[in-house]
Amino acid sequence: MARDRRARGESVTSIARHLKIGRSTLYRALADHDQTQPPGRRQQRIGQRR
């Protein structure tokens, strides 16, 4: 569901609010499937420095 909404152009913020989860959680969930994110964003994990 979130991937479909993101593909339609909806913001991560609005999707996360609707699902009642944090944006960072949603970014991690989408990272494996969303090739439109910058590579650094896909690979970064909580606690790691850029």
PDB file of C-alpha atoms in Angstrom:
ATOM      1  CA  MET A   1       0.000   0.000   0.000  1.00  0.00           C
ATOM      2  CA  ALA A   2       2.708   2.510   0.946  1.00  0.00           C
ATOM      3  CA  ARG A   3       4.717   1.722  -2.191  1.00  0.00           C
ATOM      4  CA  ASP A   4       1.656   2.288  -4.354  1.00  0.00           C
ATOM      5  CA  ARG A   5       0.921   5.630  -2.692  1.00  0.00           C
ATOM      6  CA  ARG A   6       4.556   6.691  -3.056  1.00  0.00           C
ATOM      7  CA  ALA A   7       4.539   5.667  -6.730  1.00  0.00           C
ATOM      8  CA  ARG A   8       1.532   7.938  -7.248  1.00  0.00           C
ATOM      9  CA  GLY A   9       3.611  10.818  -5.912  1.00  0.00           C
ATOM     10  CA  GLU A  10       2.296  11.117  -2.365  1.00  0.00           C
ATOM     11  CA  SER A  11       4.811  12.412   0.155  1.00  0.00           C
ATOM     12  CA  VAL A  12       6.486  10.109   2.630  1.00  0.00           C
ATOM     13  CA  THR A  13       5.337  12.431   5.414  1.00  0.00           C
ATOM     14  CA  SER A  14       1.654  12.060   4.558  1.00  0.00           C
ATOM     15  CA  ILE A  15       1.921   8.288   4.105  1.00  0.00           C
ATOM     16  CA  ALA A  16       3.725   7.901   7.435  1.00  0.00           C
ATOM     17  CA  ARG A  17       1.118  10.032   9.209  1.00  0.00           C
ATOM     18  CA  HIS A  18      -1.688   7.938   7.757  1.00  0.00           C
ATOM     19  CA  LEU A  19       0.024   4.709   8.843  1.00  0.00           C
ATOM     20  CA  LYS A  20       0.976   6.215  12.225  1.00  0.00           C
ATOM     21  CA  ILE A  21       4.645   5.357  11.830  1.00  0.00           C
ATOM     22  CA  GLY A  22       7.776   7.487  11.647  1.00  0.00           C
ATOM     23  CA  ARG A  23       9.144   8.737   8.365  1.00  0.00           C
ATOM     24  CA  SER A  24      12.472   6.994   8.966  1.00  0.00           C
ATOM     25  CA  THR A  25      10.642   3.698   9.461  1.00  0.00           C
ATOM     26  CA  LEU A  26       8.801   4.201   6.196  1.00  0.00           C
ATOM     27  CA  TYR A  27      12.003   5.158   4.360  1.00  0.00           C
ATOM     28  CA  ARG A  28      13.622   1.916   5.579  1.00  0.00           C
ATOM     29  CA  ALA A  29      10.601  -0.115   4.476  1.00  0.00           C
ATOM     30  CA  LEU A  30      10.619   1.491   1.037  1.00  0.00           C
ATOM     31  CA  ALA A  31      14.403   1.405   0.597  1.00  0.00           C
ATOM     32  CA  ASP A  32      14.557  -2.054  -0.929  1.00  0.00           C
ATOM     33  CA  HIS A  33      11.940  -1.187  -3.512  1.00  0.00           C
ATOM     34  CA  ASP A  34      12.210   2.546  -4.118  1.00  0.00           C
ATOM     35  CA  GLN A  35      15.032   3.085  -6.582  1.00  0.00           C
ATOM     36  CA  THR A  36      14.260   6.812  -6.830  1.00  0.00           C
ATOM     37  CA  GLN A  37      15.936   7.590  -3.492  1.00  0.00           C
ATOM     38  CA  PRO A  38      19.535   8.778  -3.517  1.00  0.00           C
ATOM     39  CA  PRO A  39      21.900   5.841  -2.853  1.00  0.00           C
ATOM     40  CA  GLY A  40      23.187   7.310   0.413  1.00  0.00           C
ATOM     41  CA  ARG A  41      19.665   7.488   1.797  1.00  0.00           C
ATOM     42  CA  ARG A  42      18.953   3.847   0.924  1.00  0.00           C
ATOM     43  CA  GLN A  43      22.106   2.580   2.628  1.00  0.00           C
ATOM     44  CA  GLN A  44      22.080   4.712   5.747  1.00  0.00           C
ATOM     45  CA  ARG A  45      20.901   3.073   8.938  1.00  0.00           C
ATOM     46  CA  ILE A  46      20.130   4.603  12.293  1.00  0.00           C
ATOM     47  CA  GLY A  47      23.336   5.291  14.196  1.00  0.00           C
ATOM     48  CA  GLN A  48      25.582   5.349  11.154  1.00  0.00           C
ATOM     49  CA  ARG A  49      27.316   8.487  10.071  1.00  0.00           C
ATOM     50  CA  ARG A  50      27.368   9.642   6.484  1.00  0.00           C
TER      51      ARG A  50
END
